[in-house]
PDB file of C-alpha atoms in Angstrom:
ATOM      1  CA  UNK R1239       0.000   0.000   0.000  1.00 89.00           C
ATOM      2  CA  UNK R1240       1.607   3.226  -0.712  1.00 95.00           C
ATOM      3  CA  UNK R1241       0.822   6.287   1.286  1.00 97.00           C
ATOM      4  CA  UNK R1242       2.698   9.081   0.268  1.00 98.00           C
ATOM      5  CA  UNK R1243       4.622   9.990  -2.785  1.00 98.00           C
ATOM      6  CA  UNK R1244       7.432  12.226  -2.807  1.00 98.00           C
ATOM      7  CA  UNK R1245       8.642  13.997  -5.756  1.00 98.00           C
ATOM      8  CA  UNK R1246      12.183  15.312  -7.029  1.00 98.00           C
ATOM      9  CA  UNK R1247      11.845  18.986  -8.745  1.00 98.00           C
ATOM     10  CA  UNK R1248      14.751  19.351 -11.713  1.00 95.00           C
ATOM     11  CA  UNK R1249      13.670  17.230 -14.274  1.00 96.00           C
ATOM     12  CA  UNK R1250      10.987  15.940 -12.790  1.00 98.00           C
ATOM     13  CA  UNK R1251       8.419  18.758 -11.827  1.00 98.00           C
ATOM     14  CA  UNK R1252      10.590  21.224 -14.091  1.00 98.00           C
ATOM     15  CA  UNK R1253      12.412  21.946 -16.929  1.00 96.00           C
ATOM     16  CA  UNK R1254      15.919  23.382 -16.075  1.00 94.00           C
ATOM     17  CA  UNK R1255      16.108  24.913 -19.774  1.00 93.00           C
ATOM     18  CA  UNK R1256      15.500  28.083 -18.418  1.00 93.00           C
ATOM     19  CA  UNK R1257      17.868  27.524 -15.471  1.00 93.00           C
ATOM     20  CA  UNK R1258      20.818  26.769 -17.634  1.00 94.00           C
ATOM     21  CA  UNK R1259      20.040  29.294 -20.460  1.00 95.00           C
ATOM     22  CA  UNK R1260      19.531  31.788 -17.980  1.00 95.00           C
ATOM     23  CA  UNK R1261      23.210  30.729 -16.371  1.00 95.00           C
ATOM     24  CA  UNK R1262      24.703  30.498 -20.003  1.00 97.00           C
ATOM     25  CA  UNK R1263      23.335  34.158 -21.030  1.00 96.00           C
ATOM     26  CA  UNK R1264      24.904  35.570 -17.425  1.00 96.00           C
ATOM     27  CA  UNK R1265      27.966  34.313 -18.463  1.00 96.00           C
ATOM     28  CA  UNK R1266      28.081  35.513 -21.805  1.00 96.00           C
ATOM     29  CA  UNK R1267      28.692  32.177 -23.837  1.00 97.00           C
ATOM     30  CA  UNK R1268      26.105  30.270 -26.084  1.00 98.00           C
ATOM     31  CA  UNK R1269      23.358  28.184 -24.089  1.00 97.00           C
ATOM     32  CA  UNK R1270      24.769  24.847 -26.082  1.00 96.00           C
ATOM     33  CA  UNK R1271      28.307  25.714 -24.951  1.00 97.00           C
ATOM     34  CA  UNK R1272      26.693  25.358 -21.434  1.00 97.00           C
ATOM     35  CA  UNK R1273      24.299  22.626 -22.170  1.00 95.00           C
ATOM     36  CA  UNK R1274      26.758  20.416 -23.646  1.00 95.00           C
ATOM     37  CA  UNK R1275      29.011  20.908 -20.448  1.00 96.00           C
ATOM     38  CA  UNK R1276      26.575  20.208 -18.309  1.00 93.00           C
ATOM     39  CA  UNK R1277      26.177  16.918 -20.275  1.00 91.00           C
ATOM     40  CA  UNK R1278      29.640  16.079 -20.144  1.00 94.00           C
ATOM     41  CA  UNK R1279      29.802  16.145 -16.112  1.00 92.00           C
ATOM     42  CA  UNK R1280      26.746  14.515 -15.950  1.00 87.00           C
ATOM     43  CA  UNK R1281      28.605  11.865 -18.245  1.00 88.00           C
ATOM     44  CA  UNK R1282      31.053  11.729 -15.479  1.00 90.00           C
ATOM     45  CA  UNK R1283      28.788  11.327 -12.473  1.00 84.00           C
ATOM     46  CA  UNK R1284      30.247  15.043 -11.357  1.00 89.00           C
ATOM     47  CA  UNK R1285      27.947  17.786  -9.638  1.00 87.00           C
ATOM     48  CA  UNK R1286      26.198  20.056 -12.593  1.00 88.00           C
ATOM     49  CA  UNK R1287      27.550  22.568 -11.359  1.00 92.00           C
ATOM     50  CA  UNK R1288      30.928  21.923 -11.914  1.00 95.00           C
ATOM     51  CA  UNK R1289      29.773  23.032 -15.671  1.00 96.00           C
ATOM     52  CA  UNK R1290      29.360  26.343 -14.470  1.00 97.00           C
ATOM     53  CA  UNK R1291      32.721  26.461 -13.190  1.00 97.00           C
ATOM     54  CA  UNK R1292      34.127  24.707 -16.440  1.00 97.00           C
ATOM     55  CA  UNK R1293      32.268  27.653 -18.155  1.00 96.00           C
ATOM     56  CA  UNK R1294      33.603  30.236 -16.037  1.00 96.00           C
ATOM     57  CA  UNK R1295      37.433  28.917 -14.020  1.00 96.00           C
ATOM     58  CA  UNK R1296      37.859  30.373 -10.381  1.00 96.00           C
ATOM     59  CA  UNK R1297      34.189  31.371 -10.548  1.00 97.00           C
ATOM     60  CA  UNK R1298      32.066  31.749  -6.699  1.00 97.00           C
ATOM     61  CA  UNK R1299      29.326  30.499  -7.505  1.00 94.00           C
ATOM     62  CA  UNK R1300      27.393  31.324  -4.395  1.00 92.00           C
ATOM     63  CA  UNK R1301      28.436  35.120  -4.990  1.00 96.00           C
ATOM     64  CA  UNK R1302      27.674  35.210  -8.190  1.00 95.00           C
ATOM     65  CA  UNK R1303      24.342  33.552  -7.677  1.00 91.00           C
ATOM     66  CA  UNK R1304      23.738  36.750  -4.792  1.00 93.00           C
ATOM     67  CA  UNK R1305      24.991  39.057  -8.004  1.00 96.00           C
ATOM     68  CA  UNK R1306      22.339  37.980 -10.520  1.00 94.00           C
ATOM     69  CA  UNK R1307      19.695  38.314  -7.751  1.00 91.00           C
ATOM     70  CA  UNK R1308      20.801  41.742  -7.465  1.00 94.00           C
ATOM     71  CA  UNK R1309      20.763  42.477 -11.114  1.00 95.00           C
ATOM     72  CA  UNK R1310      17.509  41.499 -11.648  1.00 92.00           C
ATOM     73  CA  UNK R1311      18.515  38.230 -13.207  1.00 91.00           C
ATOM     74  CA  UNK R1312      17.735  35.927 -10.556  1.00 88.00           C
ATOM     75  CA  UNK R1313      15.596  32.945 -10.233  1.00 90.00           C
ATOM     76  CA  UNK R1314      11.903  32.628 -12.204  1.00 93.00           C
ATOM     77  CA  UNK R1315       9.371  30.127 -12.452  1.00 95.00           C
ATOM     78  CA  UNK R1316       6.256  30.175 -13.689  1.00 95.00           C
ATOM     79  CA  UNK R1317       3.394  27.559 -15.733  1.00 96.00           C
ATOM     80  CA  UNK R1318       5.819  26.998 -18.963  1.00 96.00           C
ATOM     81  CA  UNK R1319       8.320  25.818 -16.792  1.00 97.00           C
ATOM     82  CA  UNK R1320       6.641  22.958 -15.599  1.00 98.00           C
ATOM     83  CA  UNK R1321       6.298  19.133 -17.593  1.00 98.00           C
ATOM     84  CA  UNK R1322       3.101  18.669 -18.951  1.00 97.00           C
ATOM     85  CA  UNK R1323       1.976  15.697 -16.910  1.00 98.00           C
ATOM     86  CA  UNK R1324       2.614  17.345 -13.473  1.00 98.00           C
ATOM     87  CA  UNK R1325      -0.767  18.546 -12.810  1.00 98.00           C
ATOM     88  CA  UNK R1326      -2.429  15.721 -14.353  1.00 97.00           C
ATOM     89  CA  UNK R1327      -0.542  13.468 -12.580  1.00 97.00           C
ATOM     90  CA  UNK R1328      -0.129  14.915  -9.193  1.00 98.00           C
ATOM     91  CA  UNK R1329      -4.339  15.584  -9.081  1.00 97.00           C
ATOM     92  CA  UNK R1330      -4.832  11.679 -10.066  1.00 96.00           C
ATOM     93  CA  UNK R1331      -2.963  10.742  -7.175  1.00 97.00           C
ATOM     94  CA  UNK R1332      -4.748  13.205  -4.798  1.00 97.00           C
ATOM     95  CA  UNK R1333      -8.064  11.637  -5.702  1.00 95.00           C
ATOM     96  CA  UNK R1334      -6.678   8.335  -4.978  1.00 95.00           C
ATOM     97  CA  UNK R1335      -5.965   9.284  -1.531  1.00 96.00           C
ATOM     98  CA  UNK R1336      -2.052   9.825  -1.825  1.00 97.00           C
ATOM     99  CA  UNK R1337      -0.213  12.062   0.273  1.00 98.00           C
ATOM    100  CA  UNK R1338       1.331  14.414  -2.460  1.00 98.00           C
ATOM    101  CA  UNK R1339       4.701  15.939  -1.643  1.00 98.00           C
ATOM    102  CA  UNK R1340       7.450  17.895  -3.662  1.00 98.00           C
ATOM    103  CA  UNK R1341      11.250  17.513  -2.060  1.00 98.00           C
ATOM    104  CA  UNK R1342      14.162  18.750  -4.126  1.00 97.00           C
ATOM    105  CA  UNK R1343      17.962  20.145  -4.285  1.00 95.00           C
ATOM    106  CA  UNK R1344      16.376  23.957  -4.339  1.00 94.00           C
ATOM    107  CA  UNK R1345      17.076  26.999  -3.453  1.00 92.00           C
ATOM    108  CA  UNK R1346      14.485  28.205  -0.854  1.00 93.00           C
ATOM    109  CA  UNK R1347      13.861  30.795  -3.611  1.00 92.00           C
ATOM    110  CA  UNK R1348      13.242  28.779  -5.818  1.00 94.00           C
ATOM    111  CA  UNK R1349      10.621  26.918  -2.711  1.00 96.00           C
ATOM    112  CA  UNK R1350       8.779  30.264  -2.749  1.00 96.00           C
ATOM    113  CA  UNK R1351       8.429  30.158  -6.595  1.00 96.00           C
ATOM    114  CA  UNK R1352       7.119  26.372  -6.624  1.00 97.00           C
ATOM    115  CA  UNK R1353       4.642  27.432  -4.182  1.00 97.00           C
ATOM    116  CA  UNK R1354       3.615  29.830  -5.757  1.00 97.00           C
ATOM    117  CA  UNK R1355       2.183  28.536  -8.369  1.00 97.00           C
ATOM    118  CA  UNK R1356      -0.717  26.379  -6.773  1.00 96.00           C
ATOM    119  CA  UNK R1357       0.283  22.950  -7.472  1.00 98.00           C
ATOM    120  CA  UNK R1358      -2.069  19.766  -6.131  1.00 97.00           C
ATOM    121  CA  UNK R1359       0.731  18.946  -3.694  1.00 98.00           C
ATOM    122  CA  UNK R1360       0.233  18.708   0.366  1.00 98.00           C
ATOM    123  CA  UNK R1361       3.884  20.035   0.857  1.00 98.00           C
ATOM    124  CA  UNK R1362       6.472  21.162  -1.103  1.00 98.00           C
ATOM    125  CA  UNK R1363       9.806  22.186   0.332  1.00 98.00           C
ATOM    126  CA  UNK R1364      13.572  22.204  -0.607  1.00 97.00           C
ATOM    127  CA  UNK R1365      17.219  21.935   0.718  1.00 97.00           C
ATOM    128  CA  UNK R1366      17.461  25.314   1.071  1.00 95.00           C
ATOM    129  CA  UNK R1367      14.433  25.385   3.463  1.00 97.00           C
ATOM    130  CA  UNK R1368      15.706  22.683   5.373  1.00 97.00           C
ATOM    131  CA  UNK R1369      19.709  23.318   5.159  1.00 97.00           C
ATOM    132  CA  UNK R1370      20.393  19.637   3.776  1.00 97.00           C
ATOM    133  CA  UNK R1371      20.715  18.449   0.493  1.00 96.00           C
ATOM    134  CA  UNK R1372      20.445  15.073  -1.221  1.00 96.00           C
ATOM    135  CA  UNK R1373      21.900  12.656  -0.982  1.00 95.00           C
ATOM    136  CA  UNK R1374      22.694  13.577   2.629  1.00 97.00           C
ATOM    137  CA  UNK R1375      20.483  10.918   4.834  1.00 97.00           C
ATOM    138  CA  UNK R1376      19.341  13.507   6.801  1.00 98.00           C
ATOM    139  CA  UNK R1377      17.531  14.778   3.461  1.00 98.00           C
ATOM    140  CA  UNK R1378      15.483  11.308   3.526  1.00 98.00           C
ATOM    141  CA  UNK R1379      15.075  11.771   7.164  1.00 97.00           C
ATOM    142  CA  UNK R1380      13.278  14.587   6.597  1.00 97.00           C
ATOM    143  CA  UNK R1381      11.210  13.589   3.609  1.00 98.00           C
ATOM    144  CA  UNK R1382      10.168  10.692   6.434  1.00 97.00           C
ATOM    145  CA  UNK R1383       9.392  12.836   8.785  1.00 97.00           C
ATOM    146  CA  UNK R1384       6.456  15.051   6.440  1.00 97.00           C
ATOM    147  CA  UNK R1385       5.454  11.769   4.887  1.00 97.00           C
ATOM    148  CA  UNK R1386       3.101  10.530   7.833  1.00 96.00           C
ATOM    149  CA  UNK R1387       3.417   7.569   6.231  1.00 97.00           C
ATOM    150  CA  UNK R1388       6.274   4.227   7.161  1.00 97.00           C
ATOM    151  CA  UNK R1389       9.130   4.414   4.736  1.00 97.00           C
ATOM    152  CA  UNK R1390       7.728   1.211   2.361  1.00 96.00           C
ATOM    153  CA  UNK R1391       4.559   2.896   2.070  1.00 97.00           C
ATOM    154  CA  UNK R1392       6.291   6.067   0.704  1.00 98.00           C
ATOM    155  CA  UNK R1393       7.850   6.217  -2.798  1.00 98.00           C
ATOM    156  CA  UNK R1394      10.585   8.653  -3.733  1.00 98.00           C
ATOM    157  CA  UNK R1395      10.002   9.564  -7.428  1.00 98.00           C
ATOM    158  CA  UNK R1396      13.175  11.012  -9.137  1.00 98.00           C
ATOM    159  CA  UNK R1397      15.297  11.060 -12.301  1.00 97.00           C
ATOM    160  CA  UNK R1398      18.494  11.101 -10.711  1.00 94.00           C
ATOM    161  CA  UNK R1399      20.210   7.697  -9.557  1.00 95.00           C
ATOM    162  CA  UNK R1400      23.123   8.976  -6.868  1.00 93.00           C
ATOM    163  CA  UNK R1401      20.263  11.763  -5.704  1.00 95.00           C
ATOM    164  CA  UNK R1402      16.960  10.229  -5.781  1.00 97.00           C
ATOM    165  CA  UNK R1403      16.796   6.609  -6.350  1.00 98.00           C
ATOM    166  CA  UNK R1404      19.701   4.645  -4.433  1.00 98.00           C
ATOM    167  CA  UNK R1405      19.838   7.183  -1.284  1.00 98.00           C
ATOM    168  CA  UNK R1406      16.228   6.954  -1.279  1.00 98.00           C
ATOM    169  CA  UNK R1407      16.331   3.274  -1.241  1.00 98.00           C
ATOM    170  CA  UNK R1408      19.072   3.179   1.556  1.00 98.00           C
ATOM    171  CA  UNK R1409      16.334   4.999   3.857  1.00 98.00           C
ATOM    172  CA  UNK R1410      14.235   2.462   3.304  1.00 97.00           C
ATOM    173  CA  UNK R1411      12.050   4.253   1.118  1.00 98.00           C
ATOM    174  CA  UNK R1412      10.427   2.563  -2.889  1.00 97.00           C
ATOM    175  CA  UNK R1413      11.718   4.462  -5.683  1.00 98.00           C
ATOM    176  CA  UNK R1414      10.836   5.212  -8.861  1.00 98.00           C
ATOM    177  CA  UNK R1415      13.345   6.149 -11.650  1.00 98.00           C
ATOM    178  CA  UNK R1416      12.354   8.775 -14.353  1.00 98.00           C
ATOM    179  CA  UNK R1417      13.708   8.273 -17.862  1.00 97.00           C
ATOM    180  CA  UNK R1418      13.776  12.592 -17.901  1.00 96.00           C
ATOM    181  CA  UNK R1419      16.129  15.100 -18.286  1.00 93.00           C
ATOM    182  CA  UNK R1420      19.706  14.607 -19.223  1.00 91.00           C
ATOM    183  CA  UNK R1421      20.029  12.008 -15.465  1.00 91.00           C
ATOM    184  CA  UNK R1422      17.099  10.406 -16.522  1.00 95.00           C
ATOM    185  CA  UNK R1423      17.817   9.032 -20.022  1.00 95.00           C
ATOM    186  CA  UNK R1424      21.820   8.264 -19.836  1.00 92.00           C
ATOM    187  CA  UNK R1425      21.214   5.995 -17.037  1.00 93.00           C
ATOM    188  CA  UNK R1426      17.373   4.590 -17.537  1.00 95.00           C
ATOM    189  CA  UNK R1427      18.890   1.205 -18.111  1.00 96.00           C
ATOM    190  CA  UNK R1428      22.262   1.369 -16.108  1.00 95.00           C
ATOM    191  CA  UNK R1429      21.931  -2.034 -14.095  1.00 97.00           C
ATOM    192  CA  UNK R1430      22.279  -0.922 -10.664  1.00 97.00           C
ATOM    193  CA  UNK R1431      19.320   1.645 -11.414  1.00 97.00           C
ATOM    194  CA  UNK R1432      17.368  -1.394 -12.576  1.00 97.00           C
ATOM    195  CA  UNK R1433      18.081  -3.409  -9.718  1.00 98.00           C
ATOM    196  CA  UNK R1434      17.522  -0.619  -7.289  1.00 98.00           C
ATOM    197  CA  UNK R1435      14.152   1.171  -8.800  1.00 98.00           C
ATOM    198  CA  UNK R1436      10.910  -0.390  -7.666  1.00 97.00           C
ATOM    199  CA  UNK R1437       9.765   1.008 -10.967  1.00 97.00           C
ATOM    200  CA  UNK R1438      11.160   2.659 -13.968  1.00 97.00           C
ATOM    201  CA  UNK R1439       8.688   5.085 -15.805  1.00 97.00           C
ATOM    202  CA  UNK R1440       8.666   7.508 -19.058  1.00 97.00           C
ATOM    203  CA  UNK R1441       6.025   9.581 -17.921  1.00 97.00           C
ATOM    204  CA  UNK R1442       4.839  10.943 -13.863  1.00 98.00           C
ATOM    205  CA  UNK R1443       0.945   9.889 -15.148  1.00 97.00           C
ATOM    206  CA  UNK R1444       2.086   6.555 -14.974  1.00 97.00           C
ATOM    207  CA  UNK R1445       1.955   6.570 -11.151  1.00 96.00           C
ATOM    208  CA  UNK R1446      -1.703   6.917 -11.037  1.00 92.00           C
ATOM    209  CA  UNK R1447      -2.203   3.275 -12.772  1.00 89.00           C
ATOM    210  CA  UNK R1448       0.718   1.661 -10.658  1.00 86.00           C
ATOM    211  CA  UNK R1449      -1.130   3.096  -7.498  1.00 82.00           C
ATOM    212  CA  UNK R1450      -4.536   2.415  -8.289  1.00 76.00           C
ATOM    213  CA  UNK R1451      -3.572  -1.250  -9.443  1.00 71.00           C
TER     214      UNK R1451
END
């Protein structure tokens, strides 16, 4: 029986196009300069960020995060940012009874912004709220904590294997993998992800039918 279901945000709830363009524009190079960098390091199981600092050598990151918010060029979310099966999805398993719940590697910012835009969800929250980021175990700990559900009655639904599916799974919680996003595709059929996903799915509607069945 599951409970609760706990959603990743990047590439799962939403795009990051305009998070990366948005990056590649502040630092004055082409968006596919940064997109394919971002690919590489995701290639090689590095932090995304570290395509940033390929982009941009030496470069603060945190400061010059505080320097777009100054400018004006700071972070924005809104409808067209989200996948098309979010609502859908996250509604259908609201009328099924499911505890609803967004969890991500966010800025609190970027918290405020999810919020703001209404989704079916019971809670949505993000490292930056809580100070811990996955794959920390204290980030599951948490998640466990707002679930109000035991941890194989909640399911941790993600696109990322090191982020969302195995550190999920070492709290005890199900997971499901999410061929999305750049994560989400290269390793969709990596064998440790198949071994470790409770299930593997192309599309967050899915959920619904593997509930309700």
């Amino acid at each position: 029986m599951i409970e609760t279901i706990v959603f990743d945000v990047g590439e799962t709830i939403t795009r990051d196009d305009r998070y990366w363009g948005s990056w590649a524009d502040w630092l004055g190079i082409p968006r596919h300069t940064l997109s394919a960098l971002v690919g590489a390091v995701v290639a090689q199981g590095r932090d995304n960020a570290d395509a940033v600092r390929l982009a941009r050598p030496g470069i603060d990151i945190t400061a010059e995060y505080a320097a777009r918010e100054a400018a004006g060029h700071g972070e924005a979310l809104d409808e067209t940012d989200l996948y098309d099966d979010v609502r859908p999805a996250l509604s259908g398993l609201r009328k099924l009874g499911v505890r609803v719940i967004i969890a991500g590697n966010q800025t609190g910012r970027a918290g405020e912004l999810l919020r703001g835009l209404d989704l079916p969800a019971d809670v949505i929250v993000t490292s930056g709220d809580w100070g811990v980021a996955k794959p920390d175990p204290e980030f599951f700990a948490r998640v466990l904590e707002i679930s109000q559900a035991a941890p194989h009655e909640t399911v941790y639904v993600g696109d990322h294997p090191a982020n969302d599916v195995f550190p999920a799974k070492a709290a005890g919680l199900r997971a499901a993998h999410l061929r999305r996003g750049p994560w989400g595709h290269l390793w969709a059929d990596d064998a440790d992800v198949v071994a470790a996903a409770d299930w593997r799915i192309d599309s967050l509607t899915e959920l619904t039918t593997l509930i309700a069945d």
